[in-house]
Coordinates of C-alpha atoms in Angstrom, one line a residue:
Chain A
M1 CA -22.6 -42.5 10.5
G2 CA -25.1 -40.1 10.7
V3 CA -23.0 -37.3 9.6
D4 CA -21.7 -39.1 6.5
G5 CA -25.3 -40.2 5.7
L6 CA -26.1 -36.5 5.2
R7 CA -23.0 -35.7 3.2
Y8 CA -23.3 -35.2 -0.6
A9 CA -26.9 -36.3 -0.2
E10 CA -28.3 -33.1 -2.0
N11 CA -27.4 -32.9 -5.5
D12 CA -23.9 -32.3 -4.7
S13 CA -24.5 -28.7 -3.3
I14 CA -21.1 -28.4 -1.3
I15 CA -22.3 -25.5 0.4
R16 CA -26.0 -25.3 1.5
I17 CA -27.1 -22.2 3.4
E18 CA -30.8 -22.1 4.6
D19 CA -32.6 -19.2 6.0
L20 CA -29.3 -18.0 7.5
V21 CA -29.4 -15.1 10.0
F22 CA -26.2 -13.6 11.7
A23 CA -26.9 -10.8 14.2
Y24 CA -24.1 -8.7 15.3
G25 CA -24.9 -7.4 19.1
R26 CA -24.0 -3.9 20.1
E27 CA -21.2 -5.2 22.2
N28 CA -19.4 -7.4 19.5
E29 CA -19.6 -4.8 17.0
D30 CA -16.8 -5.7 14.9
A31 CA -19.3 -5.0 12.4
E32 CA -17.2 -2.8 10.0
A33 CA -19.2 -0.6 7.8
D34 CA -22.4 -2.2 9.0
S35 CA -22.4 -0.4 12.1
S36 CA -24.6 2.3 11.0
R37 CA -27.6 -0.1 11.4
A38 CA -26.6 -1.0 14.9
R39 CA -27.1 2.6 16.1
T40 CA -30.9 2.2 16.1
D41 CA -31.2 -1.5 17.0
A42 CA -29.7 -3.3 19.9
T43 CA -28.6 -6.0 17.3
F44 CA -28.9 -6.0 13.6
N45 CA -28.9 -8.7 11.0
A46 CA -25.7 -8.5 9.0
V47 CA -27.1 -11.6 7.2
D48 CA -30.9 -11.7 7.1
R49 CA -32.5 -15.0 6.0
V50 CA -30.1 -16.0 3.3
S51 CA -30.6 -19.2 1.3
I52 CA -28.0 -20.2 -1.2
R53 CA -26.7 -23.4 -2.6
V54 CA -23.0 -23.7 -4.3
E55 CA -22.5 -26.6 -6.5
R56 CA -19.3 -28.6 -6.1
G57 CA -16.4 -27.5 -8.3
S58 CA -18.4 -24.2 -9.2
F59 CA -17.1 -20.6 -9.3
T60 CA -19.5 -18.2 -7.5
S61 CA -18.7 -14.6 -7.4
V62 CA -20.3 -12.5 -4.3
I63 CA -20.7 -8.9 -5.0
G64 CA -22.5 -5.9 -3.2
R65 CA -21.8 -2.6 -1.7
N66 CA -19.7 -2.3 1.6
G67 CA -21.6 -3.5 4.5
S68 CA -24.0 -5.6 2.5
G69 CA -23.1 -8.7 4.5
K70 CA -20.8 -10.4 2.1
S71 CA -17.9 -10.9 4.3
T72 CA -20.2 -12.1 7.2
L73 CA -21.8 -14.6 5.1
A74 CA -18.3 -15.8 4.0
K75 CA -17.3 -16.3 7.8
N76 CA -20.3 -18.2 8.5
I77 CA -19.3 -20.7 5.6
N78 CA -16.1 -21.7 7.5
A79 CA -17.6 -21.6 11.0
L80 CA -15.6 -18.4 11.9
L81 CA -19.0 -17.2 12.8
L82 CA -22.0 -19.2 13.6
P83 CA -25.5 -18.5 12.7
T84 CA -28.0 -16.7 14.8
G85 CA -30.7 -18.4 12.9
G86 CA -31.1 -20.8 10.1
R87 CA -28.2 -23.2 9.3
A88 CA -25.2 -23.6 6.9
F89 CA -23.9 -27.0 5.7
V90 CA -20.6 -27.5 4.3
A91 CA -20.0 -30.7 2.5
G92 CA -22.9 -32.0 4.6
F93 CA -21.5 -30.8 8.0
D94 CA -23.7 -28.5 10.0
T95 CA -21.3 -25.3 11.1
A96 CA -23.3 -25.2 14.3
D97 CA -22.2 -28.8 15.2
E98 CA -19.1 -28.2 17.5
T99 CA -17.6 -31.5 16.8
A100 CA -17.5 -30.7 13.1
V101 CA -15.5 -27.4 13.2
W102 CA -12.3 -28.9 12.1
E103 CA -13.8 -31.0 9.4
I104 CA -15.3 -27.8 8.0
R105 CA -12.2 -25.7 8.3
Q106 CA -10.0 -28.2 6.7
R107 CA -12.5 -28.3 3.7
V108 CA -12.8 -24.5 3.6
G109 CA -9.9 -22.1 3.1
M110 CA -10.1 -18.4 3.2
V111 CA -7.8 -15.7 1.5
F112 CA -8.3 -12.2 2.7
Q113 CA -7.7 -8.8 1.4
N114 CA -4.4 -7.8 3.1
P115 CA -1.5 -10.6 2.3
D116 CA 0.5 -9.0 5.0
N117 CA -1.9 -10.1 7.6
Q118 CA -2.0 -13.6 6.5
L119 CA 1.7 -14.6 6.4
V120 CA 3.2 -15.6 9.8
S121 CA 6.5 -17.0 9.1
A122 CA 10.0 -15.6 8.1
V123 CA 10.4 -17.9 5.4
V124 CA 7.8 -18.8 2.6
E125 CA 7.8 -22.7 2.9
D126 CA 7.4 -22.5 6.7
D127 CA 4.4 -20.4 6.2
V128 CA 2.9 -22.9 3.9
A129 CA 3.9 -25.6 6.3
F130 CA 2.0 -23.9 9.2
G131 CA -1.4 -25.2 8.5
P132 CA -0.6 -28.9 7.9
E133 CA 1.8 -28.8 10.9
N134 CA -0.9 -27.9 13.1
L135 CA -3.0 -30.7 11.6
G136 CA -0.2 -33.1 12.8
V137 CA 0.5 -34.2 9.2
A138 CA 3.8 -36.3 8.9
P139 CA 6.8 -34.3 7.9
E140 CA 7.4 -36.2 4.5
E141 CA 3.8 -35.6 3.6
I142 CA 4.1 -31.9 4.6
R143 CA 7.3 -31.4 2.3
E144 CA 5.4 -33.0 -0.5
R145 CA 2.3 -30.6 0.2
I146 CA 4.7 -27.7 0.3
R147 CA 6.1 -28.5 -3.3
V148 CA 2.7 -29.1 -4.8
S149 CA 1.1 -26.1 -3.2
L150 CA 4.0 -23.6 -4.0
S151 CA 4.2 -25.2 -7.4
A152 CA 0.5 -24.5 -8.1
V153 CA 0.9 -20.7 -7.5
D154 CA 4.2 -20.7 -9.3
M155 CA 6.0 -19.8 -6.2
Y156 CA 8.1 -23.0 -5.5
E157 CA 11.5 -21.2 -6.6
H158 CA 10.8 -18.4 -4.0
R159 CA 10.3 -21.2 -1.2
K160 CA 13.4 -20.2 0.9
M161 CA 12.7 -16.3 0.6
A162 CA 11.3 -14.2 3.3
P163 CA 7.9 -13.0 2.6
H164 CA 8.4 -9.4 3.3
L165 CA 10.7 -9.3 0.0
L166 CA 7.9 -10.5 -1.9
S167 CA 5.6 -8.3 -4.1
G168 CA 2.1 -8.0 -3.1
G169 CA 0.7 -10.4 -5.8
Q170 CA 3.4 -13.0 -4.8
K171 CA 2.5 -12.7 -0.9
Q172 CA -1.1 -13.3 -1.9
R173 CA -0.1 -16.3 -3.9
V174 CA 1.9 -17.6 -0.9
A175 CA -1.2 -17.1 1.2
I176 CA -3.1 -19.1 -1.4
A177 CA -0.5 -21.8 -1.1
G178 CA -0.8 -21.9 2.7
V179 CA -4.5 -22.6 2.0
L180 CA -3.9 -25.3 -0.7
A181 CA -1.6 -27.2 1.7
M182 CA -4.5 -27.9 3.8
K183 CA -6.1 -29.7 0.8
P184 CA -9.3 -27.7 0.8
E185 CA -12.4 -28.5 -1.2
I186 CA -13.6 -24.9 -1.1
I187 CA -11.6 -21.7 -1.2
I188 CA -13.2 -18.4 -0.3
F189 CA -11.5 -15.4 -1.5
D190 CA -12.7 -12.2 0.4
E191 CA -11.4 -9.3 -2.0
P192 CA -8.0 -10.9 -2.7
T193 CA -7.1 -8.3 -5.2
A194 CA -8.2 -4.9 -3.6
M195 CA -4.7 -3.9 -2.4
L196 CA -2.7 -5.3 -5.5
D197 CA -1.1 -3.5 -8.4
P198 CA -2.3 -4.7 -12.0
E199 CA 0.1 -7.3 -12.4
G200 CA -0.7 -8.7 -8.9
R201 CA -4.3 -8.6 -9.7
A202 CA -3.7 -10.4 -13.0
E203 CA -1.5 -13.2 -11.2
V204 CA -4.0 -13.8 -8.4
M205 CA -7.0 -13.9 -10.9
D206 CA -5.0 -16.4 -13.1
I207 CA -4.5 -18.6 -10.2
I208 CA -8.1 -18.3 -8.9
K209 CA -9.2 -19.5 -12.5
R210 CA -6.7 -22.3 -12.6
L211 CA -7.9 -23.6 -9.3
H212 CA -11.4 -23.8 -10.6
D213 CA -10.4 -25.5 -13.5
E214 CA -8.9 -28.1 -11.2
K215 CA -12.1 -28.6 -9.6
I216 CA -11.8 -26.5 -6.5
T217 CA -15.2 -24.9 -5.4
V218 CA -14.3 -21.2 -5.7
V219 CA -16.3 -18.3 -3.9
L220 CA -14.8 -14.8 -4.7
I221 CA -16.0 -11.7 -2.9
T222 CA -14.9 -8.7 -4.9
H223 CA -15.8 -5.0 -5.8
F224 CA -14.2 -5.4 -9.1
M225 CA -17.0 -6.5 -11.7
E226 CA -14.5 -7.6 -14.3
E227 CA -13.4 -10.5 -12.0
T228 CA -16.9 -11.8 -12.0
V229 CA -17.7 -12.4 -15.8
T230 CA -16.1 -15.8 -16.1
S231 CA -17.9 -17.2 -12.9
D232 CA -20.5 -19.7 -13.1
R233 CA -22.8 -17.7 -11.0
I234 CA -23.1 -14.3 -9.5
V235 CA -24.8 -13.6 -6.0
I236 CA -25.5 -10.0 -5.2
M237 CA -25.9 -9.2 -1.6
D238 CA -27.7 -6.0 -0.4
C239 CA -28.6 -5.0 3.3
G240 CA -27.9 -8.5 4.4
R241 CA -30.1 -10.3 1.8
V242 CA -29.7 -11.7 -1.6
A243 CA -30.8 -9.2 -4.0
M244 CA -30.0 -10.9 -7.3
E245 CA -28.8 -14.4 -8.4
G246 CA -27.8 -15.6 -11.6
T247 CA -25.2 -16.2 -14.5
P248 CA -23.1 -13.3 -15.3
A249 CA -24.9 -12.7 -18.5
E250 CA -28.4 -12.8 -16.6
I251 CA -27.0 -10.4 -13.9
F252 CA -25.5 -7.7 -16.1
A253 CA -28.3 -7.6 -18.5
R254 CA -30.1 -5.9 -15.7
S255 CA -28.0 -2.7 -15.6
D256 CA -30.7 -0.4 -13.9
E257 CA -30.9 -2.9 -10.8
I258 CA -27.1 -3.2 -10.7
E259 CA -26.7 0.4 -10.4
S260 CA -29.5 0.8 -7.8
L261 CA -27.4 -1.7 -5.7
G262 CA -24.5 0.6 -5.6
L263 CA -22.4 -1.6 -8.2
K264 CA -21.7 -0.9 -12.0
L265 CA -21.4 -2.9 -15.1
P266 CA -18.1 -4.5 -16.1
F267 CA -16.5 -2.6 -18.5
V268 CA -17.1 -4.7 -21.5
V269 CA -20.8 -4.7 -20.8
E270 CA -20.9 -0.8 -20.4
L271 CA -19.1 -0.3 -23.7
S272 CA -21.5 -2.7 -25.4
A273 CA -24.6 -0.8 -23.8
R274 CA -23.1 2.7 -25.0
L275 CA -22.1 1.4 -28.4
R276 CA -25.8 0.1 -28.9
E277 CA -27.2 3.6 -28.0
R278 CA -24.9 5.1 -30.7
G279 CA -26.3 2.6 -33.3
V280 CA -23.7 0.0 -33.3
P281 CA -25.1 -3.5 -33.7
V282 CA -23.6 -5.2 -30.5
P283 CA -25.7 -8.1 -29.0
S284 CA -26.1 -8.3 -25.3
G285 CA -24.4 -11.0 -23.4
L286 CA -20.8 -10.3 -24.6
L287 CA -19.0 -10.2 -21.3
T288 CA -15.2 -10.6 -22.1
E289 CA -12.8 -8.5 -24.0
E290 CA -12.0 -11.3 -26.4
A291 CA -15.6 -11.6 -27.2
L292 CA -16.5 -8.1 -27.7
S293 CA -13.3 -7.4 -29.8
A294 CA -14.0 -10.4 -31.9
H295 CA -17.5 -8.9 -32.7
L296 CA -16.2 -5.5 -33.4
L297 CA -13.5 -6.8 -35.8
A298 CA -16.1 -8.8 -37.5
L299 CA -18.3 -5.7 -38.0
N300 CA -15.3 -3.8 -39.1
G301 CA -14.6 -6.4 -41.7
K302 CA -18.1 -6.2 -43.1
A303 CA -18.2 -2.5 -43.1
R304 CA -15.0 -2.6 -45.4
N305 CA -16.5 -5.0 -47.9
Chain B
M1 CA 2.2 27.4 -5.7
S2 CA 4.7 24.8 -6.9
I3 CA 6.5 21.8 -6.0
K4 CA 10.2 21.1 -6.7
A5 CA 12.0 18.0 -5.7
E6 CA 15.6 17.8 -6.5
N7 CA 17.6 14.6 -6.7
L8 CA 15.6 13.0 -3.7
T9 CA 17.2 9.7 -2.3
H10 CA 15.7 7.7 0.5
I11 CA 17.5 4.7 1.8
Y12 CA 15.8 2.3 4.3
N13 CA 18.0 0.2 6.7
K14 CA 21.0 2.1 5.9
G15 CA 24.2 0.4 6.7
L16 CA 22.5 -2.9 7.5
A17 CA 22.9 -6.0 5.0
Y18 CA 19.4 -5.2 3.5
E19 CA 19.7 -1.7 2.9
T20 CA 17.5 -0.5 0.0
K21 CA 17.3 2.6 -2.0
A22 CA 13.6 3.2 -1.8
V23 CA 13.6 6.4 -3.7
D24 CA 16.5 6.9 -6.1
D25 CA 17.7 10.3 -7.3
V26 CA 14.2 11.6 -8.2
S27 CA 13.6 15.1 -9.4
F28 CA 10.3 16.7 -10.7
T29 CA 8.3 19.9 -10.5
A30 CA 4.7 20.5 -10.4
E31 CA 2.9 23.7 -10.9
D32 CA -0.3 25.2 -9.7
G33 CA -3.5 23.5 -11.1
E34 CA -1.7 20.4 -12.2
F35 CA -3.5 17.1 -11.5
I36 CA -0.6 14.4 -11.1
G37 CA -1.1 10.8 -11.2
I38 CA 1.7 8.5 -9.6
I39 CA 1.8 4.8 -10.8
G40 CA 4.3 2.1 -10.0
H41 CA 4.1 -1.6 -8.9
T42 CA 4.0 -2.4 -5.0
G43 CA 7.5 -1.5 -3.5
S44 CA 8.4 0.8 -6.5
G45 CA 8.8 3.7 -4.1
K46 CA 5.5 5.6 -4.5
S47 CA 4.5 5.7 -1.0
T48 CA 8.0 6.7 0.3
L49 CA 8.2 9.4 -2.4
I50 CA 5.0 11.2 -1.3
Q51 CA 5.8 10.8 2.5
H52 CA 8.7 13.1 1.7
L53 CA 6.3 15.7 0.2
N54 CA 4.7 16.5 3.6
G55 CA 7.9 16.1 5.6
I56 CA 6.9 12.6 7.3
L57 CA 10.1 11.3 6.1
K58 CA 13.4 13.1 5.4
P59 CA 15.4 12.3 2.5
E60 CA 19.0 10.8 2.6
S61 CA 19.9 13.3 0.2
G62 CA 18.2 15.8 -2.1
R63 CA 15.7 18.7 -1.4
I64 CA 12.3 19.6 -1.7
F65 CA 10.7 23.1 -2.1
I66 CA 7.1 24.0 -1.6
D67 CA 6.9 27.4 -3.2
D68 CA 10.2 28.8 -2.0
I69 CA 10.2 27.0 1.4
E70 CA 12.7 24.3 1.6
I71 CA 10.8 21.7 3.7
T72 CA 13.7 19.3 3.8
S73 CA 15.6 21.9 5.7
K74 CA 16.2 21.1 9.3
N75 CA 14.8 24.4 10.7
V76 CA 11.4 24.2 9.0
K77 CA 8.3 23.5 11.4
M78 CA 6.1 20.7 10.7
T79 CA 3.0 22.8 11.0
Q80 CA 4.4 25.1 8.3
I81 CA 4.6 21.8 6.0
R82 CA 1.2 20.5 7.1
K83 CA -0.6 23.7 6.4
R84 CA 0.5 23.5 2.8
V85 CA 0.6 19.8 2.0
G86 CA -2.2 17.4 3.1
L87 CA -1.6 13.7 2.8
V88 CA -4.4 11.1 2.9
F89 CA -3.1 7.7 3.7
Q90 CA -4.3 4.4 2.5
Y91 CA -7.4 3.4 4.4
P92 CA -7.5 6.6 6.3
E93 CA -10.6 5.7 8.1
Y94 CA -8.6 3.6 10.4
Q95 CA -7.3 6.7 11.8
L96 CA -10.6 8.2 12.7
F97 CA -10.6 8.5 16.6
E98 CA -12.9 11.3 17.8
E99 CA -16.4 10.8 19.2
T100 CA -18.1 12.9 16.6
V101 CA -17.3 13.5 12.9
L102 CA -17.1 17.3 13.5
R103 CA -14.5 16.8 16.2
D104 CA -12.5 14.5 14.1
I105 CA -12.4 16.9 11.2
S106 CA -11.7 19.8 13.5
F107 CA -8.6 18.0 15.0
G108 CA -6.0 19.3 12.4
P109 CA -7.3 23.0 12.1
K110 CA -7.4 23.2 15.9
N111 CA -3.7 22.2 15.9
L112 CA -3.1 25.1 13.8
G113 CA -4.2 27.5 16.7
L114 CA -7.1 28.9 14.8
S115 CA -10.2 30.4 16.6
D116 CA -13.1 28.0 17.5
D117 CA -15.3 29.8 14.9
E118 CA -12.8 29.5 12.2
V119 CA -12.2 25.7 13.0
V120 CA -16.0 25.0 12.6
E121 CA -16.2 27.0 9.5
R122 CA -13.4 25.1 8.0
A123 CA -15.0 21.7 9.2
M124 CA -18.3 22.9 7.6
E125 CA -16.5 23.8 4.4
A126 CA -14.6 20.4 4.2
M127 CA -17.7 18.6 4.8
R128 CA -19.5 20.3 2.2
L129 CA -16.6 19.6 -0.3
V130 CA -16.5 15.7 0.5
G131 CA -20.3 15.6 0.3
L132 CA -21.2 14.9 4.0
D133 CA -24.3 16.8 5.1
F134 CA -23.3 18.9 8.1
E135 CA -26.7 18.9 9.8
T136 CA -26.9 15.2 9.4
Y137 CA -23.5 13.8 10.1
A138 CA -21.6 16.4 12.2
E139 CA -22.7 15.1 15.7
R140 CA -22.6 11.3 14.6
S141 CA -19.9 9.1 15.7
P142 CA -17.5 8.4 12.8
F143 CA -17.8 4.6 13.5
E144 CA -21.7 4.9 12.6
L145 CA -20.8 5.7 8.9
S146 CA -20.6 3.4 6.0
G147 CA -17.4 2.5 4.5
G148 CA -17.5 5.3 1.6
Q149 CA -18.6 8.1 4.3
K150 CA -15.9 7.1 6.7
R151 CA -13.4 7.5 4.1
R152 CA -14.7 10.8 3.1
A153 CA -14.8 12.1 6.7
A154 CA -11.2 11.0 6.9
I155 CA -10.3 13.1 3.9
A156 CA -12.3 16.1 5.2
G157 CA -10.0 16.3 8.1
V158 CA -7.0 16.7 5.6
I159 CA -9.1 19.2 3.4
A160 CA -10.0 21.2 6.4
M161 CA -6.4 22.2 6.7
R162 CA -6.8 23.9 3.4
P163 CA -3.7 22.5 1.9
D164 CA -2.3 23.8 -1.5
V165 CA -1.3 20.4 -2.4
L166 CA -3.5 17.4 -1.7
I167 CA -2.0 14.0 -2.0
L168 CA -4.1 10.9 -2.1
D169 CA -2.6 7.5 -1.6
E170 CA -5.0 4.9 -3.2
P171 CA -8.0 6.7 -2.0
T172 CA -10.6 4.1 -3.4
A173 CA -8.9 0.8 -2.4
G174 CA -11.6 -1.6 -1.0
L175 CA -14.6 0.5 -1.7
D176 CA -17.7 -0.6 -3.8
P177 CA -18.1 0.8 -7.4
K178 CA -20.6 3.4 -6.2
A179 CA -18.4 4.6 -3.4
H180 CA -15.4 4.5 -5.5
E181 CA -17.2 6.8 -8.1
D182 CA -18.3 9.1 -5.3
I183 CA -14.6 9.5 -4.1
L184 CA -13.4 10.3 -7.4
N185 CA -16.1 12.9 -8.1
M186 CA -15.4 14.3 -4.7
I187 CA -11.6 14.7 -5.6
R188 CA -12.7 16.4 -8.8
S189 CA -15.0 18.9 -7.1
V190 CA -12.3 19.6 -4.4
K191 CA -9.6 20.4 -7.2
E192 CA -12.2 22.5 -9.1
R193 CA -13.3 24.5 -6.0
A194 CA -10.1 24.5 -4.0
G195 CA -7.4 24.6 -6.8
G196 CA -3.9 23.9 -6.0
I197 CA -2.0 20.8 -6.8
V198 CA -3.5 17.3 -6.5
V199 CA -1.5 14.2 -6.6
L200 CA -3.3 10.7 -6.9
V201 CA -1.3 7.4 -6.4
S202 CA -3.3 4.5 -7.6
H203 CA -3.2 1.1 -9.0
N204 CA -6.2 1.7 -11.1
M205 CA -4.8 2.7 -14.6
G206 CA -8.5 3.7 -15.8
D207 CA -9.0 6.1 -12.8
I208 CA -5.4 7.6 -13.6
A209 CA -6.5 8.1 -17.2
E210 CA -9.8 9.6 -16.3
M211 CA -8.6 12.0 -13.7
T212 CA -5.1 13.4 -14.2
D213 CA -3.3 15.4 -16.9
R214 CA 0.3 14.1 -16.1
V215 CA 1.5 10.7 -14.8
L216 CA 4.8 10.0 -13.0
V217 CA 5.8 6.4 -13.3
M218 CA 8.1 4.9 -10.5
D219 CA 10.1 1.7 -11.0
G220 CA 12.6 0.5 -8.4
G221 CA 12.9 3.8 -6.7
K222 CA 13.5 5.6 -9.9
L223 CA 11.3 8.0 -11.7
V224 CA 11.3 6.3 -15.1
R225 CA 8.7 8.2 -16.9
D226 CA 7.0 11.6 -16.6
G227 CA 4.5 12.7 -19.2
A228 CA 0.8 13.2 -20.2
P229 CA -1.4 10.1 -19.9
A230 CA -1.7 9.7 -23.6
E231 CA 2.2 9.5 -23.8
I232 CA 2.6 7.3 -20.9
F233 CA -0.3 4.8 -21.8
A234 CA 1.1 4.7 -25.5
D235 CA 3.9 2.2 -24.3
E236 CA 1.8 -1.0 -23.1
E237 CA 4.8 -3.2 -23.4
F238 CA 7.0 -0.8 -21.2
L239 CA 4.3 -0.6 -18.5
K240 CA 3.5 -4.3 -18.4
G241 CA 7.4 -4.8 -18.1
I242 CA 7.3 -3.0 -14.8
G243 CA 4.2 -4.8 -13.3
L244 CA 1.8 -2.1 -14.6
G245 CA -0.7 -2.1 -17.6
V246 CA -2.8 0.4 -19.5
P247 CA -6.4 1.3 -18.9
P248 CA -9.1 -1.1 -20.0
A249 CA -10.1 1.1 -23.0
A250 CA -6.5 1.4 -24.1
R251 CA -5.9 -2.3 -23.8
M252 CA -9.0 -2.9 -25.8
A253 CA -8.0 -0.4 -28.5
N254 CA -4.8 -1.9 -28.9
V255 CA -6.4 -5.3 -29.3
L256 CA -8.6 -3.7 -32.0
A257 CA -5.8 -2.1 -33.8
A258 CA -3.8 -5.3 -34.0
G259 CA -6.9 -6.6 -35.8
G260 CA -7.1 -3.8 -38.4
L261 CA -9.5 -1.3 -36.5
A262 CA -7.0 1.5 -35.5
S263 CA -7.7 4.7 -34.1
D264 CA -5.5 7.7 -35.2
R265 CA -6.1 9.3 -31.8
S266 CA -5.2 8.3 -28.4
V267 CA -7.8 6.1 -26.7
L268 CA -7.6 6.2 -23.0
T269 CA -11.2 6.2 -21.6
L270 CA -14.5 4.6 -22.0
G271 CA -15.6 7.7 -23.6
D272 CA -12.8 7.9 -26.1
L273 CA -13.4 4.2 -27.2
T274 CA -16.9 4.8 -27.6
D275 CA -16.6 7.7 -29.7
F276 CA -14.1 5.9 -31.9
L277 CA -16.1 2.9 -32.4
A278 CA -19.2 4.8 -32.9
N279 CA -17.7 6.9 -35.5
R280 CA -16.2 3.9 -37.4
L281 CA -19.1 1.4 -36.9
G282 CA -22.2 3.2 -35.8
G283 CA -25.3 4.2 -37.8
A284 CA -26.9 2.7 -41.0
G285 CA -24.7 4.6 -43.4
G286 CA -21.8 5.0 -41.3
G287 CA -18.8 2.9 -41.1
A288 CA -15.3 2.8 -42.3
D289 CA -15.9 5.0 -45.4
D290 CA -16.7 8.0 -43.3
E291 CA -13.0 8.3 -42.4
T292 CA -9.9 8.1 -44.2
P293 CA -8.9 4.5 -44.2
E294 CA -6.2 3.5 -41.6
V295 CA -2.8 2.9 -42.5
S296 CA -2.4 -0.8 -41.4
R297 CA 0.6 -1.5 -39.2

């Protein structure tokens, strides 16, 4: 088939976005913070000629100030929104191809900021079953998917509980299980930890890293710079465009540009920079707490000898 | 100006099978000038507690005094409370509704029965405090503002009431780093210029450490700790046990201490940690010898 012929053709870029434009019109202004620009234009481009490739199995972080187009871009990836210009391919399927919508949505799961808006059932396992049931998956298979998905997020023992009795982090994990039950190849997380307490944040980030280890393609939209340091690649959006792109080490070495884009350095990188200014020999490119503390402890050892 | 809460208890779904004590026998006092942080995991009772402080919720039992007014008493007027205690909800920008920023901010003061001139004066003052230029934004639709600006406009509406107590519930949730920093600076400057008591509810331990001088810790509806940030964040194990944690600087300091690089002072902020490490490891001649050696733990 023609469609299959296209799939996986290009170097295994599971998401391929080419010159994508998405314009919000005045009337369909659910444009959130972006609406400031709608004031002057009849329409404005929330996403403005963006080209990105995401490799199968990779972990990509998307950051940028409020209203920079991150969420709009994400919704173009699973065909919740369709491009005004350019094209988006997911696993080789063109999102503009109406016949491919379900192929795409099965492959791309989304997890949003507020877990309360994503859970629809009165019992945890029913919630997880909701997606596969709609796909017409057989009951035994659904039971198996519930078991696997809830186990993957460490929530299987809570399967009979009512979602409203769970903590924020647990609710978010159930939402992730609901997505996993669809057996997606890609999961897009749109600020999944914004509303969570410290434990909930840690739980969800843990699950995200685990899913990446299991070769699911992860796209994480976040305002927490710390969450991006273990990703393979960071894309920074600004005014609908890609402002910067690279590995975390490359991106966070450019601190002035980061700040001019309304962002900041992760804690460890900021601390490293300040220590260098104060004469402590700290190399650039240390991104995690573990790496920096190991270096500092080694320095301390030398100073004592 | 003071707040006194005595043995507050609040029960949701009283009499039903799933009745829960959201606030359980909580007592504390706060004095003029204090900047108080409230931390606790989701569902620990923080939001329920603060909604009592401006009279939205009435307790099952217990009393609250703002100065000598008992706001939990049945015959106290709501406007009396609202004038004194301003509460900024989570995602307050969802409550913007007027056609212009000025009218939105004026809504509260107008309801206090002030003259038009005084209402505008208060709105101007509030906009100045939150850093929204009056000329530029007063006549704009609130929906044309950016995410951070919308939130500042919503906060201005509360500040325009000139409350003695300003309570903010997760004021930076969902904002980008720059807007996050702007909101924190705004809160600092409001505190400096307007005085009174500020209460900040947050999941961000770093912000709590940077901003507040006293921390209340909630767990299971109870007030389980009440102390200075240095005291509260000294006990990482306890905080982790109730779903919280310590600020990133403190966490890192604990890791370093375990590896033999310990500070004899409390390390809570990026500034503290930088100073400590620069002292111990910085400079050509500097290093461990400059200070008395640590007693290893």
